[in-house]
Amino acid sequence: MFRLGWQVVRARFREDVSLERFRRAVTFGLVVAVVATVVLGVTAAHTGWAGAGTARSTVVVVSTALAAGLLTMSCFPVKRTADPPATINGRQVRPDTMRVARDSVQRYLRRRMPQVLPEDRDAVLQDTALMRRTLVVDVVRASPGLIGVALLAITGLVASDGHGLNFILVAGYTSLIPTSVTRLGRAERAYRAAAALPPSELRSTTPTGRNRFPSGSKVGLPGD
């Protein structure tokens, strides 16, 4: 599922991510990284805060500066402005809602997906399309920040002579990236399975519990 999710990120990058916003984030990230490298390098040379030894101090300075640049990138929005926006019965869908599928669709996002029922086809197509677009943006924006935090943990690991807590921080934060990509892969798998079914005019009879979509609603997605 991770491989499929990564394929979705690459395939939909230009559709869901604003290239102008992404370039702006990269530019500011590079500027911050360069400035941080100069400032940290000068202060480390005069105060020795990065530790003894040229190799060690270089690793600490470079990783800290790179982390600062990556964290700066993650602060900038990269989402492409939806035109028209995703709507349900004329009302725009909130970003937090777009990340969660209704109860009747959740079972198709598990590790082992059951066969999509014809009555659930429309619900699966609607929910996974919204999830796919939102998760792609989440992965693109969050990845630099998570990697930056991991680099800070590595910096602390080097500076503290291998303190065990930093290993936990590195593993914990970096694991969030493949988890999001895997979730995206499962959403894409369910979307493809539902799209392969013939259209049905039957209404869904599956109990939905907290159904976030009113019955008979339609979702307008650009490019979908």
Tab-separated table of C-alpha atoms in Angstrom:
chain	number	residue	atom	x	y	z
A	1	MET	CA	0.000	0.000	0.000
A	2	PHE	CA	2.904	2.355	0.615
A	3	ARG	CA	4.057	1.920	-2.970
A	4	LEU	CA	0.568	2.601	-4.311
A	5	GLY	CA	0.201	5.634	-2.066
A	6	TRP	CA	3.522	7.049	-3.251
A	7	GLN	CA	2.425	6.529	-6.861
A	8	VAL	CA	-0.711	8.561	-6.118
A	9	VAL	CA	1.371	11.376	-4.607
A	10	ARG	CA	3.541	11.523	-7.721
A	11	ALA	CA	0.630	11.225	-10.156
A	12	ARG	CA	-1.583	13.851	-8.491
A	13	PHE	CA	1.115	16.264	-7.348
A	14	ARG	CA	0.444	18.828	-10.081
A	15	GLU	CA	-3.329	18.468	-9.714
A	16	ASP	CA	-3.601	18.895	-5.937
A	17	VAL	CA	-0.527	20.968	-5.088
A	18	SER	CA	0.013	24.557	-6.193
A	19	LEU	CA	3.395	24.671	-7.920
A	20	GLU	CA	3.699	28.390	-7.189
A	21	ARG	CA	3.100	27.875	-3.481
A	22	PHE	CA	5.430	24.875	-3.409
A	23	ARG	CA	8.245	26.834	-5.079
A	24	ARG	CA	7.737	29.667	-2.599
A	25	ALA	CA	7.996	27.221	0.297
A	26	VAL	CA	11.174	25.708	-1.144
A	27	THR	CA	12.697	29.153	-1.732
A	28	PHE	CA	12.072	30.348	1.811
A	29	GLY	CA	13.298	27.021	3.150
A	30	LEU	CA	16.572	27.349	1.255
A	31	VAL	CA	17.063	30.930	2.415
A	32	VAL	CA	16.498	29.966	6.045
A	33	ALA	CA	18.843	26.968	5.710
A	34	VAL	CA	21.648	29.083	4.218
A	35	VAL	CA	21.292	31.849	6.802
A	36	ALA	CA	21.118	29.310	9.616
A	37	THR	CA	24.250	27.573	8.331
A	38	VAL	CA	26.225	30.829	8.357
A	39	VAL	CA	24.973	31.961	11.752
A	40	LEU	CA	25.353	28.564	13.430
A	41	GLY	CA	28.755	28.013	11.845
A	42	VAL	CA	30.125	31.345	13.049
A	43	THR	CA	28.757	30.943	16.567
A	44	ALA	CA	29.989	27.349	16.785
A	45	ALA	CA	33.484	28.426	15.775
A	46	HIS	CA	33.590	31.111	18.455
A	47	THR	CA	31.732	29.413	21.306
A	48	GLY	CA	32.169	25.713	20.601
A	49	TRP	CA	28.489	24.950	21.341
A	50	ALA	CA	28.400	22.261	18.612
A	51	GLY	CA	30.964	20.147	20.420
A	52	ALA	CA	34.619	19.327	19.985
A	53	GLY	CA	36.015	18.117	16.679
A	54	THR	CA	35.522	19.463	13.186
A	55	ALA	CA	33.481	16.505	11.893
A	56	ARG	CA	31.113	16.482	14.840
A	57	SER	CA	30.516	20.223	14.848
A	58	THR	CA	29.952	20.186	11.081
A	59	VAL	CA	27.289	17.484	11.374
A	60	VAL	CA	25.522	19.370	14.153
A	61	VAL	CA	25.556	22.704	12.309
A	62	VAL	CA	24.504	21.325	8.931
A	63	SER	CA	21.737	19.085	10.292
A	64	THR	CA	20.360	21.882	12.468
A	65	ALA	CA	20.379	24.364	9.572
A	66	LEU	CA	18.757	21.845	7.237
A	67	ALA	CA	16.117	21.086	9.856
A	68	ALA	CA	15.360	24.801	10.150
A	69	GLY	CA	14.892	25.028	6.382
A	70	LEU	CA	12.607	21.983	6.261
A	71	LEU	CA	10.494	23.207	9.162
A	72	THR	CA	10.153	26.550	7.395
A	73	MET	CA	8.895	24.784	4.269
A	74	SER	CA	6.183	22.989	6.222
A	75	CYS	CA	4.838	26.315	7.512
A	76	PHE	CA	3.716	27.398	4.033
A	77	PRO	CA	0.415	26.222	2.528
A	78	VAL	CA	0.834	24.283	-0.713
A	79	LYS	CA	-2.753	23.348	-1.476
A	80	ARG	CA	-4.085	24.304	-4.885
A	81	THR	CA	-7.134	26.512	-4.567
A	82	ALA	CA	-10.144	24.421	-5.567
A	83	ASP	CA	-12.144	25.949	-8.400
A	84	PRO	CA	-14.900	25.019	-7.965
A	85	PRO	CA	-14.435	23.856	-4.362
A	86	ALA	CA	-15.549	20.424	-3.189
A	87	THR	CA	-19.186	20.886	-2.227
A	88	ILE	CA	-22.038	18.878	-0.762
A	89	ASN	CA	-25.496	20.235	-1.506
A	90	GLY	CA	-23.953	23.591	-2.322
A	91	ARG	CA	-21.902	23.837	0.869
A	92	GLN	CA	-18.120	23.693	0.793
A	93	VAL	CA	-16.577	20.658	2.455
A	94	ARG	CA	-14.313	21.436	5.394
A	95	PRO	CA	-10.696	20.173	5.152
A	96	ASP	CA	-11.017	18.160	8.363
A	97	THR	CA	-14.109	16.408	6.979
A	98	MET	CA	-12.305	15.546	3.753
A	99	ARG	CA	-9.764	13.469	5.697
A	100	VAL	CA	-12.364	11.112	7.195
A	101	ALA	CA	-14.566	8.615	5.384
A	102	ARG	CA	-18.083	7.850	6.550
A	103	ASP	CA	-18.656	4.684	8.581
A	104	SER	CA	-19.927	2.617	5.663
A	105	VAL	CA	-16.661	3.282	3.786
A	106	GLN	CA	-14.250	2.699	6.670
A	107	ARG	CA	-14.223	-1.083	6.195
A	108	TYR	CA	-12.830	-0.661	2.684
A	109	LEU	CA	-9.844	1.249	4.085
A	110	ARG	CA	-8.636	-1.605	6.281
A	111	ARG	CA	-5.541	-3.683	5.645
A	112	ARG	CA	-7.644	-6.418	4.054
A	113	MET	CA	-10.321	-4.791	1.978
A	114	PRO	CA	-13.561	-6.692	1.385
A	115	GLN	CA	-15.247	-6.603	-1.991
A	116	VAL	CA	-17.016	-3.298	-2.554
A	117	LEU	CA	-20.783	-3.733	-2.474
A	118	PRO	CA	-22.728	-2.164	-5.345
A	119	GLU	CA	-24.822	-0.098	-2.932
A	120	ASP	CA	-21.649	1.399	-1.446
A	121	ARG	CA	-20.098	2.322	-4.802
A	122	ASP	CA	-21.090	5.988	-4.838
A	123	ALA	CA	-20.156	6.533	-1.185
A	124	VAL	CA	-16.726	4.978	-1.706
A	125	LEU	CA	-16.058	7.055	-4.812
A	126	GLN	CA	-17.085	10.293	-3.080
A	127	ASP	CA	-15.216	9.765	0.172
A	128	THR	CA	-11.993	8.340	-1.239
A	129	ALA	CA	-11.817	11.092	-3.868
A	130	LEU	CA	-11.940	13.705	-1.107
A	131	MET	CA	-9.456	11.774	1.025
A	132	ARG	CA	-7.080	11.317	-1.885
A	133	ARG	CA	-6.900	15.001	-2.705
A	134	THR	CA	-6.490	16.041	0.931
A	135	LEU	CA	-3.954	13.360	1.872
A	136	VAL	CA	-1.711	14.209	-1.083
A	137	VAL	CA	-1.484	17.797	0.152
A	138	ASP	CA	-0.958	16.616	3.730
A	139	VAL	CA	1.929	14.355	2.737
A	140	VAL	CA	3.622	17.022	0.608
A	141	ARG	CA	3.333	19.694	3.293
A	142	ALA	CA	3.996	17.589	6.403
A	143	SER	CA	6.936	15.537	5.123
A	144	PRO	CA	9.530	18.358	5.270
A	145	GLY	CA	8.469	19.247	8.796
A	146	LEU	CA	8.605	15.649	10.016
A	147	ILE	CA	12.005	15.137	8.426
A	148	GLY	CA	13.166	18.401	9.990
A	149	VAL	CA	12.101	17.251	13.449
A	150	ALA	CA	13.880	13.942	12.857
A	151	LEU	CA	17.057	15.827	11.933
A	152	LEU	CA	16.806	17.842	15.129
A	153	ALA	CA	16.539	14.570	17.035
A	154	ILE	CA	19.625	13.270	15.228
A	155	THR	CA	21.414	16.491	16.105
A	156	GLY	CA	20.523	15.991	19.730
A	157	LEU	CA	21.701	12.408	19.452
A	158	VAL	CA	25.117	13.503	18.213
A	159	ALA	CA	25.416	16.381	20.666
A	160	SER	CA	24.366	14.279	23.669
A	161	ASP	CA	26.655	11.338	22.881
A	162	GLY	CA	23.859	8.929	22.017
A	163	HIS	CA	21.085	9.664	24.480
A	164	GLY	CA	18.418	6.987	24.016
A	165	LEU	CA	15.445	9.348	23.988
A	166	ASN	CA	16.502	10.809	20.658
A	167	PHE	CA	16.293	7.391	18.999
A	168	ILE	CA	12.647	7.225	20.045
A	169	LEU	CA	11.970	10.716	18.676
A	170	VAL	CA	13.542	9.874	15.314
A	171	ALA	CA	11.582	6.639	14.944
A	172	GLY	CA	8.337	8.174	16.160
A	173	TYR	CA	8.235	11.207	13.900
A	174	THR	CA	9.531	9.589	10.742
A	175	SER	CA	6.998	6.743	11.060
A	176	LEU	CA	4.191	9.261	10.512
A	177	ILE	CA	5.204	9.743	6.877
A	178	PRO	CA	4.831	6.112	5.687
A	179	THR	CA	1.631	5.818	7.735
A	180	SER	CA	0.017	8.682	5.807
A	181	VAL	CA	1.244	7.355	2.468
A	182	THR	CA	-0.085	3.880	3.292
A	183	ARG	CA	-3.478	5.360	4.177
A	184	LEU	CA	-3.474	7.155	0.853
A	185	GLY	CA	-2.718	3.857	-0.880
A	186	ARG	CA	-5.683	2.172	0.791
A	187	ALA	CA	-7.967	5.017	-0.251
A	188	GLU	CA	-6.749	4.691	-3.840
A	189	ARG	CA	-7.262	0.917	-3.774
A	190	ALA	CA	-10.854	1.360	-2.600
A	191	TYR	CA	-11.463	4.087	-5.196
A	192	ARG	CA	-10.262	1.875	-8.030
A	193	ALA	CA	-12.315	-1.074	-6.830
A	194	ALA	CA	-15.462	1.067	-6.659
A	195	ALA	CA	-14.781	2.686	-10.031
A	196	ALA	CA	-14.555	-0.768	-11.618
A	197	LEU	CA	-18.155	-1.497	-10.623
A	198	PRO	CA	-20.997	-0.539	-12.972
A	199	PRO	CA	-23.030	2.499	-11.896
A	200	SER	CA	-26.013	1.646	-9.728
A	201	GLU	CA	-29.170	3.639	-9.124
A	202	LEU	CA	-29.831	1.852	-5.841
A	203	ARG	CA	-29.514	3.870	-2.680
A	204	SER	CA	-27.097	2.669	-0.055
A	205	THR	CA	-28.755	0.401	2.525
A	206	THR	CA	-25.631	-0.006	4.663
A	207	PRO	CA	-25.917	1.550	8.141
A	208	THR	CA	-23.654	4.569	8.124
A	209	GLY	CA	-23.805	5.654	11.764
A	210	ARG	CA	-22.288	9.111	11.666
A	211	ASN	CA	-23.083	9.797	8.044
A	212	ARG	CA	-21.472	13.111	7.222
A	213	PHE	CA	-23.150	13.316	3.818
A	214	PRO	CA	-26.913	13.895	3.422
A	215	SER	CA	-28.695	11.254	1.346
A	216	GLY	CA	-28.502	11.890	-2.364
A	217	SER	CA	-25.734	14.451	-2.134
A	218	LYS	CA	-23.302	15.007	-4.936
A	219	VAL	CA	-19.663	16.029	-4.678
A	220	GLY	CA	-18.118	18.284	-7.277
A	221	LEU	CA	-14.380	17.783	-7.606
A	222	PRO	CA	-12.154	19.557	-10.101
A	223	GLY	CA	-10.452	17.102	-12.392
A	224	ASP	CA	-12.193	14.041	-10.902
